[in-house]
Amino acid sequence: MGNCHTVGPNEALVVSGGCCGSDYKQYVFGGWAWAWWCISDTQRISLEIMTLQPRCEDVETAEGVALTVTGVAQVKIMTEKELLAVACEQFLGKNVQDIKNVVLQTLEGHLRSILGTLTVEQIYQDRDQFAKLVREVAAPDVGRMGIEILSFTIKDVYDKVDYLSSLGKTQTAVVQRDADIGVAEAERDAGIREAECKKEMLDVKFMADTKIADSKRAFELQKSAFSEEVNIKTAEAQLAYELQGAREQQKIRQEEIEIEVVQRKKQIAVEAQEILRTDKELIATVRRPAEAEAHRIQQIAEGEKVKQVLLAQAEAEKIRKLGEAEAAVIEAMGTAEAERMKLKAEAYQKYGDAAKMALVLEALPQIAAKIAAPLTKVDEIVVLSGDNSKVTSEVNRLLAELPASVHALTGVDLAKIPLIKKATSAQA
């Protein structure tokens, strides 16, 4: 029996040994492997990146200047099967620090040997080329140990005799001189170029302003067109919205009306049921007793009616009898009056003018009374005349004119009566 061993991608698992003295070795990283109990051996080795800082102090260059150089290297064990087997042969069972020390010493040896072949200027001015050279020289040696150099850079370079600083001062002076000359030439060229640039700038600005104005005009025109289109679409949308809103309101109102109709129908049905109930209740509580009372009152009224009719008939009969009696009396009085008038007419016809005269004479006092009626309301009459004979003459004149007035009114001539004729002649 055995165990199943797993390993992550940052380390490798080595399974060695087996049945019957087998020397088969299995290398696994980021997977699993089977190991038999007692007869198989399992070991692990890290595949993580190792950071090294090789340092060479006071190493003389090709010119004999002692320099101290510090570098930074990133290395790791390669995962190819053959190279991983080589690395396992050399480093299996060692910790990471032991592996770092071996690789660090190898890199420092190659760094020291390369420093002796280069000048200070080459090392200081072209660090990338120096680091590349170290990486190219050291890579085959560390590769034979199953190690891969991922990167190598020069971190620091300095000396104890101020050679680099002196070199820097000389170079600085040269650079400063060249810089001053360059500044003067640059200022000269800058003035010329500035004038040319200003002219070009003004030309470009004019062209740009022209294009901007054209673009702005086109933009405003397009914006106006878009605004007009947007306004039209907005108005159409608003109109459609309002129209749809009106339709929805109409639908809602229609549904409300339908609901009201249904509610009204239900209310009418309820009211009809209530009316029927009330009607039945009224029939039971009011109408039946009322009909009985009405029938009783009707019987009483009919009896009273018969009584009144009989009384009216008796009263009418009484009035008729009284009328007939009064009519008989009036008829008798009329007959008597007619007979009297007839006899009077016959008498007047028989006596002729004398009868008429008698009638007139009978009526004269009544006429005189009617004429003198207003004078009865006068308390006193004063006749203004200075001659007593004048009053007498006026009275006589009035009496003389009386027959003429009667003749004018009645046609009866009073002058033909002997007494009146005689009186009249005497007055005359």
GROMACS .gro file of C-alpha atoms in nm:
model
  428
    1MET     CA    1   0.000   0.000   0.000
    2GLY     CA    2   0.105   0.361  -0.026
    3ASN     CA    3  -0.004   0.726  -0.021
    4CYS     CA    4  -0.112   0.976  -0.278
    5HIS     CA    5   0.098   1.294  -0.254
    6THR     CA    6  -0.005   1.630  -0.400
    7VAL     CA    7   0.213   1.927  -0.477
    8GLY     CA    8   0.142   2.290  -0.575
    9PRO     CA    9   0.276   2.477  -0.879
   10ASN     CA   10   0.542   2.653  -0.666
   11GLU     CA   11   0.730   2.336  -0.573
   12ALA     CA   12   0.833   2.001  -0.721
   13LEU     CA   13   0.786   1.651  -0.578
   14VAL     CA   14   1.046   1.383  -0.638
   15VAL     CA   15   0.941   1.019  -0.586
   16SER     CA   16   1.229   0.771  -0.600
   17GLY     CA   17   1.263   0.398  -0.536
   18GLY     CA   18   1.019   0.119  -0.602
   19CYS     CA   19   0.972  -0.255  -0.615
   20CYS     CA   20   1.259  -0.492  -0.688
   21GLY     CA   21   1.527  -0.223  -0.640
   22SER     CA   22   1.398   0.002  -0.921
   23ASP     CA   23   1.590   0.332  -0.969
   24TYR     CA   24   1.298   0.506  -1.142
   25LYS     CA   25   1.249   0.868  -1.037
   26GLN     CA   26   0.929   1.067  -1.085
   27TYR     CA   27   0.930   1.447  -1.094
   28VAL     CA   28   0.593   1.618  -1.038
   29PHE     CA   29   0.502   1.987  -0.993
   30GLY     CA   30   0.146   2.121  -0.966
   31GLY     CA   31  -0.002   1.766  -0.954
   32TRP     CA   32   0.004   1.438  -0.763
   33ALA     CA   33   0.204   1.118  -0.741
   34TRP     CA   34   0.173   0.774  -0.578
   35ALA     CA   35   0.438   0.656  -0.333
   36TRP     CA   36   0.463   0.306  -0.187
   37TRP     CA   37   0.518   0.260   0.178
   38CYS     CA   38   0.868   0.171   0.294
   39ILE     CA   39   1.009   0.127  -0.055
   40SER     CA   40   0.949   0.478  -0.202
   41ASP     CA   41   1.107   0.805  -0.095
   42THR     CA   42   0.942   1.148  -0.146
   43GLN     CA   43   1.124   1.481  -0.132
   44ARG     CA   44   1.024   1.836  -0.225
   45ILE     CA   45   1.217   2.126  -0.375
   46SER     CA   46   1.095   2.487  -0.409
   47LEU     CA   47   1.035   2.639  -0.751
   48GLU     CA   48   0.979   2.995  -0.622
   49ILE     CA   49   1.185   3.292  -0.743
   50MET     CA   50   1.499   3.364  -0.539
   51THR     CA   51   1.632   3.723  -0.518
   52LEU     CA   52   2.011   3.756  -0.494
   53GLN     CA   53   2.233   4.062  -0.448
   54PRO     CA   54   2.585   3.980  -0.575
   55ARG     CA   55   2.844   4.233  -0.449
   56CYS     CA   56   3.207   4.279  -0.551
   57GLU     CA   57   3.417   4.519  -0.343
   58ASP     CA   58   3.732   4.696  -0.459
   59VAL     CA   59   3.758   4.508  -0.786
   60GLU     CA   60   4.009   4.663  -1.026
   61THR     CA   61   3.890   4.746  -1.374
   62ALA     CA   62   4.093   4.728  -1.693
   63GLU     CA   63   4.240   5.071  -1.601
   64GLY     CA   64   4.329   4.964  -1.247
   65VAL     CA   65   4.056   5.167  -1.075
   66ALA     CA   66   3.909   4.983  -0.778
   67LEU     CA   67   3.526   4.979  -0.794
   68THR     CA   68   3.255   4.835  -0.575
   69VAL     CA   69   2.960   4.700  -0.774
   70THR     CA   70   2.628   4.571  -0.638
   71GLY     CA   71   2.374   4.390  -0.857
   72VAL     CA   72   2.028   4.235  -0.821
   73ALA     CA   73   1.946   3.896  -0.977
   74GLN     CA   74   1.620   3.700  -0.993
   75VAL     CA   75   1.674   3.323  -1.035
   76LYS     CA   76   1.468   3.005  -1.006
   77ILE     CA   77   1.490   2.631  -1.064
   78MET     CA   78   1.382   2.539  -1.415
   79THR     CA   79   1.085   2.300  -1.464
   80GLU     CA   80   1.201   2.113  -1.775
   81LYS     CA   81   1.232   1.749  -1.681
   82GLU     CA   82   1.602   1.707  -1.761
   83LEU     CA   83   1.702   2.041  -1.600
   84LEU     CA   84   1.474   1.974  -1.301
   85ALA     CA   85   1.646   1.636  -1.259
   86VAL     CA   86   1.987   1.813  -1.268
   87ALA     CA   87   1.873   2.067  -1.005
   88CYS     CA   88   1.735   1.788  -0.787
   89GLU     CA   89   2.064   1.598  -0.809
   90GLN     CA   90   2.255   1.904  -0.690
   91PHE     CA   91   2.015   2.078  -0.448
   92LEU     CA   92   1.765   1.814  -0.327
   93GLY     CA   93   1.770   1.804   0.051
   94LYS     CA   94   1.914   2.156   0.081
   95ASN     CA   95   1.718   2.453   0.200
   96VAL     CA   96   1.656   2.767  -0.006
   97GLN     CA   97   1.934   2.963   0.160
   98ASP     CA   98   2.194   2.701   0.066
   99ILE     CA   99   2.078   2.718  -0.296
  100LYS     CA  100   2.100   3.100  -0.287
  101ASN     CA  101   2.457   3.085  -0.155
  102VAL     CA  102   2.573   2.855  -0.435
  103VAL     CA  103   2.417   3.067  -0.708
  104LEU     CA  104   2.531   3.393  -0.542
  105GLN     CA  105   2.895   3.282  -0.537
  106THR     CA  106   2.875   3.184  -0.901
  107LEU     CA  107   2.729   3.521  -1.001
  108GLU     CA  108   2.985   3.714  -0.794
  109GLY     CA  109   3.272   3.522  -0.959
  110HIS     CA  110   3.146   3.604  -1.308
  111LEU     CA  111   3.079   3.966  -1.208
  112ARG     CA  112   3.433   4.003  -1.075
  113SER     CA  113   3.588   3.854  -1.389
  114ILE     CA  114   3.386   4.079  -1.618
  115LEU     CA  115   3.475   4.393  -1.415
  116GLY     CA  116   3.846   4.328  -1.485
  117THR     CA  117   3.786   4.349  -1.861
  118LEU     CA  118   3.593   4.676  -1.875
  119THR     CA  119   3.681   5.042  -1.818
  120VAL     CA  120   3.510   5.259  -1.560
  121GLU     CA  121   3.337   5.459  -1.832
  122GLN     CA  122   3.195   5.141  -1.988
  123ILE     CA  123   3.069   5.017  -1.652
  124TYR     CA  124   2.930   5.350  -1.533
  125GLN     CA  125   2.782   5.486  -1.853
  126ASP     CA  126   2.633   5.166  -1.993
  127ARG     CA  127   2.502   4.968  -1.702
  128ASP     CA  128   2.246   4.780  -1.908
  129GLN     CA  129   2.511   4.647  -2.143
  130PHE     CA  130   2.727   4.553  -1.844
  131ALA     CA  131   2.440   4.366  -1.678
  132LYS     CA  132   2.356   4.194  -2.005
  133LEU     CA  133   2.712   4.079  -2.043
  134VAL     CA  134   2.715   3.936  -1.688
  135ARG     CA  135   2.386   3.755  -1.750
  136GLU     CA  136   2.513   3.606  -2.077
  137VAL     CA  137   2.840   3.486  -1.922
  138ALA     CA  138   2.688   3.345  -1.602
  139ALA     CA  139   2.378   3.185  -1.759
  140PRO     CA  140   2.553   2.871  -1.897
  141ASP     CA  141   2.718   2.793  -1.562
  142VAL     CA  142   2.407   2.833  -1.351
  143GLY     CA  143   2.205   2.661  -1.623
  144ARG     CA  144   2.417   2.349  -1.577
  145MET     CA  145   2.294   2.355  -1.217
  146GLY     CA  146   1.931   2.365  -1.337
  147ILE     CA  147   1.900   2.736  -1.242
  148GLU     CA  148   1.757   3.002  -1.473
  149ILE     CA  149   1.853   3.373  -1.451
  150LEU     CA  150   1.530   3.563  -1.500
  151SER     CA  151   1.683   3.909  -1.466
  152PHE     CA  152   2.009   4.079  -1.365
  153THR     CA  153   2.059   4.453  -1.314
  154ILE     CA  154   2.335   4.675  -1.170
  155LYS     CA  155   2.211   4.836  -0.854
  156ASP     CA  156   2.507   5.051  -0.754
  157VAL     CA  157   2.861   5.142  -0.868
  158TYR     CA  158   3.103   5.353  -0.660
  159ASP     CA  159   3.475   5.387  -0.567
  160LYS     CA  160   3.674   5.499  -0.266
  161VAL     CA  161   3.919   5.730  -0.451
  162ASP     CA  162   3.657   5.971  -0.592
  163TYR     CA  163   3.739   5.869  -0.947
  164LEU     CA  164   3.378   5.861  -1.050
  165SER     CA  165   3.312   6.200  -0.889
  166SER     CA  166   3.613   6.356  -1.066
  167LEU     CA  167   3.500   6.201  -1.389
  168GLY     CA  168   3.162   6.341  -1.318
  169LYS     CA  169   3.301   6.690  -1.252
  170THR     CA  170   3.493   6.694  -1.580
  171GLN     CA  171   3.199   6.564  -1.760
  172THR     CA  172   2.981   6.809  -1.577
  173ALA     CA  173   3.199   7.101  -1.685
  174VAL     CA  174   3.196   6.984  -2.043
  175VAL     CA  175   2.828   6.933  -2.024
  176GLN     CA  176   2.782   7.278  -1.864
  177ARG     CA  177   2.987   7.439  -2.139
  178ASP     CA  178   2.802   7.262  -2.407
  179ALA     CA  179   2.483   7.349  -2.227
  180ASP     CA  180   2.563   7.723  -2.223
  181ILE     CA  181   2.651   7.716  -2.590
  182GLY     CA  182   2.344   7.516  -2.658
  183VAL     CA  183   2.133   7.760  -2.456
  184ALA     CA  184   2.266   8.060  -2.651
  185GLU     CA  185   2.217   7.886  -2.982
  186ALA     CA  186   1.883   7.765  -2.865
  187GLU     CA  187   1.779   8.115  -2.761
  188ARG     CA  188   1.891   8.248  -3.098
  189ASP     CA  189   1.714   7.976  -3.283
  190ALA     CA  190   1.426   8.010  -3.045
  191GLY     CA  191   1.385   8.381  -3.128
  192ILE     CA  192   1.390   8.308  -3.497
  193ARG     CA  193   1.168   8.013  -3.456
  194GLU     CA  194   0.943   8.208  -3.223
  195ALA     CA  195   0.890   8.476  -3.488
  196GLU     CA  196   0.827   8.211  -3.749
  197CYS     CA  197   0.599   8.030  -3.510
  198LYS     CA  198   0.410   8.350  -3.431
  199LYS     CA  199   0.359   8.411  -3.801
  200GLU     CA  200   0.256   8.052  -3.853
  201MET     CA  201   0.043   8.077  -3.539
  202LEU     CA  202  -0.134   8.389  -3.668
  203ASP     CA  203  -0.189   8.222  -4.006
  204VAL     CA  204  -0.309   7.907  -3.842
  205LYS     CA  205  -0.518   8.110  -3.593
  206PHE     CA  206  -0.679   8.302  -3.878
  207MET     CA  207  -0.750   7.982  -4.063
  208ALA     CA  208  -0.866   7.819  -3.740
  209ASP     CA  209  -1.090   8.116  -3.654
  210THR     CA  210  -1.232   8.102  -4.004
  211LYS     CA  211  -1.295   7.732  -3.976
  212ILE     CA  212  -1.433   7.781  -3.625
  213ALA     CA  213  -1.667   8.051  -3.751
  214ASP     CA  214  -1.774   7.828  -4.041
  215SER     CA  215  -1.811   7.535  -3.807
  216LYS     CA  216  -1.999   7.748  -3.556
  217ARG     CA  217  -2.230   7.878  -3.828
  218ALA     CA  218  -2.287   7.525  -3.956
  219PHE     CA  219  -2.332   7.409  -3.600
  220GLU     CA  220  -2.587   7.681  -3.526
  221LEU     CA  221  -2.771   7.601  -3.849
  222GLN     CA  222  -2.765   7.232  -3.772
  223LYS     CA  223  -2.859   7.305  -3.412
  224SER     CA  224  -3.153   7.518  -3.529
  225ALA     CA  225  -3.260   7.241  -3.764
  226PHE     CA  226  -3.226   6.986  -3.487
  227SER     CA  227  -3.408   7.216  -3.244
  228GLU     CA  228  -3.686   7.265  -3.495
  229GLU     CA  229  -3.710   6.892  -3.552
  230VAL     CA  230  -3.694   6.827  -3.178
  231ASN     CA  231  -3.963   7.088  -3.115
  232ILE     CA  232  -4.181   6.933  -3.385
  233LYS     CA  233  -4.129   6.585  -3.245
  234THR     CA  234  -4.183   6.718  -2.892
  235ALA     CA  235  -4.503   6.890  -2.996
  236GLU     CA  236  -4.618   6.577  -3.177
  237ALA     CA  237  -4.527   6.366  -2.875
  238GLN     CA  238  -4.701   6.610  -2.641
  239LEU     CA  239  -5.006   6.615  -2.865
  240ALA     CA  240  -5.003   6.237  -2.887
  241TYR     CA  241  -4.957   6.220  -2.510
  242GLU     CA  242  -5.246   6.458  -2.448
  243LEU     CA  243  -5.458   6.272  -2.704
  244GLN     CA  244  -5.375   5.941  -2.544
  245GLY     CA  245  -5.441   6.094  -2.204
  246ALA     CA  246  -5.778   6.218  -2.326
  247ARG     CA  247  -5.854   5.872  -2.464
  248GLU     CA  248  -5.752   5.713  -2.138
  249GLN     CA  249  -5.962   5.965  -1.945
  250GLN     CA  250  -6.251   5.889  -2.178
  251LYS     CA  251  -6.207   5.517  -2.119
  252ILE     CA  252  -6.183   5.576  -1.746
  253ARG     CA  253  -6.495   5.793  -1.756
  254GLN     CA  254  -6.674   5.531  -1.966
  255GLU     CA  255  -6.580   5.263  -1.714
  256GLU     CA  256  -6.688   5.491  -1.429
  257ILE     CA  257  -7.021   5.548  -1.605
  258GLU     CA  258  -7.060   5.174  -1.654
  259ILE     CA  259  -6.976   5.121  -1.287
  260GLU     CA  260  -7.226   5.392  -1.191
  261VAL     CA  261  -7.487   5.231  -1.417
  262VAL     CA  262  -7.425   4.893  -1.257
  263GLN     CA  263  -7.435   5.049  -0.912
  264ARG     CA  264  -7.751   5.238  -1.004
  265LYS     CA  265  -7.911   4.921  -1.138
  266LYS     CA  266  -7.822   4.742  -0.817
  267GLN     CA  267  -7.949   5.038  -0.617
  268ILE     CA  268  -8.271   5.041  -0.822
  269ALA     CA  269  -8.311   4.669  -0.767
  270VAL     CA  270  -8.254   4.718  -0.393
  271GLU     CA  271  -8.493   5.011  -0.391
  272ALA     CA  272  -8.749   4.804  -0.586
  273GLN     CA  273  -8.718   4.529  -0.329
  274GLU     CA  274  -8.746   4.788  -0.054
  275ILE     CA  275  -9.053   4.938  -0.226
  276LEU     CA  276  -9.213   4.594  -0.250
  277ARG     CA  277  -9.132   4.530   0.114
  278THR     CA  278  -9.259   4.873   0.215
  279ASP     CA  279  -9.567   4.829  -0.002
  280LYS     CA  280  -9.642   4.496   0.159
  281GLU     CA  281  -9.577   4.649   0.500
  282LEU     CA  282  -9.805   4.944   0.416
  283ILE     CA  283 -10.070   4.707   0.285
  284ALA     CA  284 -10.051   4.511   0.606
  285THR     CA  285 -10.020   4.805   0.848
  286VAL     CA  286 -10.191   5.097   0.672
  287ARG     CA  287 -10.379   5.008   0.358
  288ARG     CA  288 -10.594   4.731   0.500
  289PRO     CA  289 -10.697   4.935   0.807
  290ALA     CA  290 -10.738   5.243   0.583
  291GLU     CA  291 -10.956   5.051   0.338
  292ALA     CA  292 -11.171   4.932   0.627
  293GLU     CA  293 -11.191   5.286   0.765
  294ALA     CA  294 -11.258   5.424   0.418
  295HIS     CA  295 -11.534   5.171   0.364
  296ARG     CA  296 -11.687   5.269   0.697
  297ILE     CA  297 -11.656   5.640   0.615
  298GLN     CA  298 -11.793   5.573   0.266
  299GLN     CA  299 -12.097   5.403   0.413
  300ILE     CA  300 -12.143   5.695   0.654
  301ALA     CA  301 -12.089   5.942   0.367
  302GLU     CA  302 -12.337   5.761   0.146
  303GLY     CA  303 -12.591   5.773   0.428
  304GLU     CA  304 -12.516   6.141   0.481
  305LYS     CA  305 -12.541   6.193   0.106
  306VAL     CA  306 -12.882   6.033   0.092
  307LYS     CA  307 -12.984   6.245   0.387
  308GLN     CA  308 -12.858   6.563   0.222
  309VAL     CA  309 -13.023   6.469  -0.106
  310LEU     CA  310 -13.354   6.417   0.068
  311LEU     CA  311 -13.312   6.742   0.259
  312ALA     CA  312 -13.221   6.921  -0.065
  313GLN     CA  313 -13.518   6.771  -0.242
  314ALA     CA  314 -13.746   6.882   0.043
  315GLU     CA  315 -13.591   7.229   0.040
  316ALA     CA  316 -13.627   7.248  -0.337
  317GLU     CA  317 -13.985   7.138  -0.313
  318LYS     CA  318 -14.040   7.402  -0.047
  319ILE     CA  319 -13.877   7.671  -0.261
  320ARG     CA  320 -14.076   7.554  -0.564
  321LYS     CA  321 -14.398   7.576  -0.369
  322LEU     CA  322 -14.302   7.921  -0.237
  323GLY     CA  323 -14.209   8.031  -0.587
  324GLU     CA  324 -14.531   7.907  -0.726
  325ALA     CA  325 -14.719   8.095  -0.454
  326GLU     CA  326 -14.524   8.414  -0.508
  327ALA     CA  327 -14.568   8.380  -0.883
  328ALA     CA  328 -14.942   8.342  -0.833
  329VAL     CA  329 -14.943   8.652  -0.613
  330ILE     CA  330 -14.733   8.849  -0.862
  331GLU     CA  331 -14.952   8.727  -1.141
  332ALA     CA  332 -15.260   8.839  -0.954
  333MET     CA  333 -15.104   9.176  -0.871
  334GLY     CA  334 -14.994   9.217  -1.231
  335THR     CA  335 -15.340   9.129  -1.354
  336ALA     CA  336 -15.492   9.379  -1.112
  337GLU     CA  337 -15.238   9.647  -1.210
  338ALA     CA  338 -15.296   9.578  -1.575
  339GLU     CA  339 -15.670   9.599  -1.518
  340ARG     CA  340 -15.617   9.927  -1.333
  341MET     CA  341 -15.400  10.064  -1.604
  342LYS     CA  342 -15.647   9.948  -1.861
  343LEU     CA  343 -15.929  10.120  -1.681
  344LYS     CA  344 -15.708  10.428  -1.633
  345ALA     CA  345 -15.624  10.428  -2.002
  346GLU     CA  346 -15.982  10.391  -2.094
  347ALA     CA  347 -16.066  10.680  -1.861
  348TYR     CA  348 -15.790  10.894  -2.006
  349GLN     CA  349 -15.910  10.808  -2.354
  350LYS     CA  350 -16.263  10.894  -2.258
  351TYR     CA  351 -16.176  11.227  -2.104
  352GLY     CA  352 -15.905  11.316  -2.358
  353ASP     CA  353 -15.705  11.631  -2.290
  354ALA     CA  354 -15.870  11.684  -1.958
  355ALA     CA  355 -15.722  11.357  -1.832
  356LYS     CA  356 -15.377  11.449  -1.959
  357MET     CA  357 -15.411  11.785  -1.797
  358ALA     CA  358 -15.502  11.621  -1.469
  359LEU     CA  359 -15.194  11.398  -1.488
  360VAL     CA  360 -14.973  11.697  -1.554
  361LEU     CA  361 -15.121  11.888  -1.273
  362GLU     CA  362 -15.070  11.589  -1.043
  363ALA     CA  363 -14.707  11.571  -1.145
  364LEU     CA  364 -14.629  11.942  -1.116
  365PRO     CA  365 -14.584  11.936  -0.740
  366GLN     CA  366 -14.342  11.644  -0.769
  367ILE     CA  367 -14.150  11.827  -1.046
  368ALA     CA  368 -14.136  12.142  -0.838
  369ALA     CA  369 -14.015  11.941  -0.539
  370LYS     CA  370 -13.736  11.783  -0.743
  371ILE     CA  371 -13.636  12.124  -0.881
  372ALA     CA  372 -13.640  12.286  -0.539
  373ALA     CA  373 -13.459  11.993  -0.368
  374PRO     CA  374 -13.116  12.164  -0.386
  375LEU     CA  375 -13.263  12.472  -0.223
  376THR     CA  376 -13.356  12.271   0.087
  377LYS     CA  377 -12.987  12.256   0.174
  378VAL     CA  378 -12.962  12.641   0.172
  379ASP     CA  379 -13.015  12.802   0.510
  380GLU     CA  380 -13.092  13.151   0.382
  381ILE     CA  381 -13.156  13.322   0.047
  382VAL     CA  382 -13.090  13.692   0.013
  383VAL     CA  383 -13.231  13.877  -0.285
  384LEU     CA  384 -13.023  14.183  -0.362
  385SER     CA  385 -13.248  14.447  -0.512
  386GLY     CA  386 -13.322  14.802  -0.411
  387ASP     CA  387 -13.678  14.799  -0.542
  388ASN     CA  388 -13.945  14.578  -0.387
  389SER     CA  389 -14.157  14.602  -0.703
  390LYS     CA  390 -13.866  14.452  -0.895
  391VAL     CA  391 -13.880  14.128  -0.692
  392THR     CA  392 -14.248  14.100  -0.744
  393SER     CA  393 -14.208  14.153  -1.113
  394GLU     CA  394 -13.947  13.877  -1.134
  395VAL     CA  395 -14.174  13.629  -0.958
  396ASN     CA  396 -14.458  13.717  -1.184
  397ARG     CA  397 -14.236  13.671  -1.485
  398LEU     CA  398 -14.134  13.324  -1.373
  399LEU     CA  399 -14.496  13.224  -1.324
  400ALA     CA  400 -14.585  13.360  -1.664
  401GLU     CA  401 -14.316  13.149  -1.830
  402LEU     CA  402 -14.425  12.827  -1.654
  403PRO     CA  403 -14.700  12.721  -1.900
  404ALA     CA  404 -14.464  12.759  -2.190
  405SER     CA  405 -14.206  12.538  -2.021
  406VAL     CA  406 -14.465  12.270  -1.941
  407HIS     CA  407 -14.592  12.281  -2.298
  408ALA     CA  408 -14.234  12.238  -2.423
  409LEU     CA  409 -14.175  11.939  -2.198
  410THR     CA  410 -14.510  11.755  -2.210
  411GLY     CA  411 -14.699  11.900  -2.500
  412VAL     CA  412 -14.983  12.009  -2.268
  413ASP     CA  413 -15.086  12.367  -2.305
  414LEU     CA  414 -15.173  12.500  -1.959
  415ALA     CA  415 -15.294  12.824  -2.105
  416LYS     CA  416 -15.610  12.651  -2.225
  417ILE     CA  417 -15.716  12.579  -1.868
  418PRO     CA  418 -15.965  12.856  -1.777
  419LEU     CA  419 -15.827  12.920  -1.430
  420ILE     CA  420 -15.471  12.934  -1.547
  421LYS     CA  421 -15.567  13.134  -1.851
  422LYS     CA  422 -15.739  13.385  -1.633
  423ALA     CA  423 -15.444  13.403  -1.398
  424THR     CA  424 -15.209  13.452  -1.680
  425SER     CA  425 -15.414  13.730  -1.831
  426ALA     CA  426 -15.428  13.904  -1.499
  427GLN     CA  427 -15.053  13.894  -1.458
  428ALA     CA  428 -15.012  14.031  -1.803
   0.00000   0.00000   0.00000
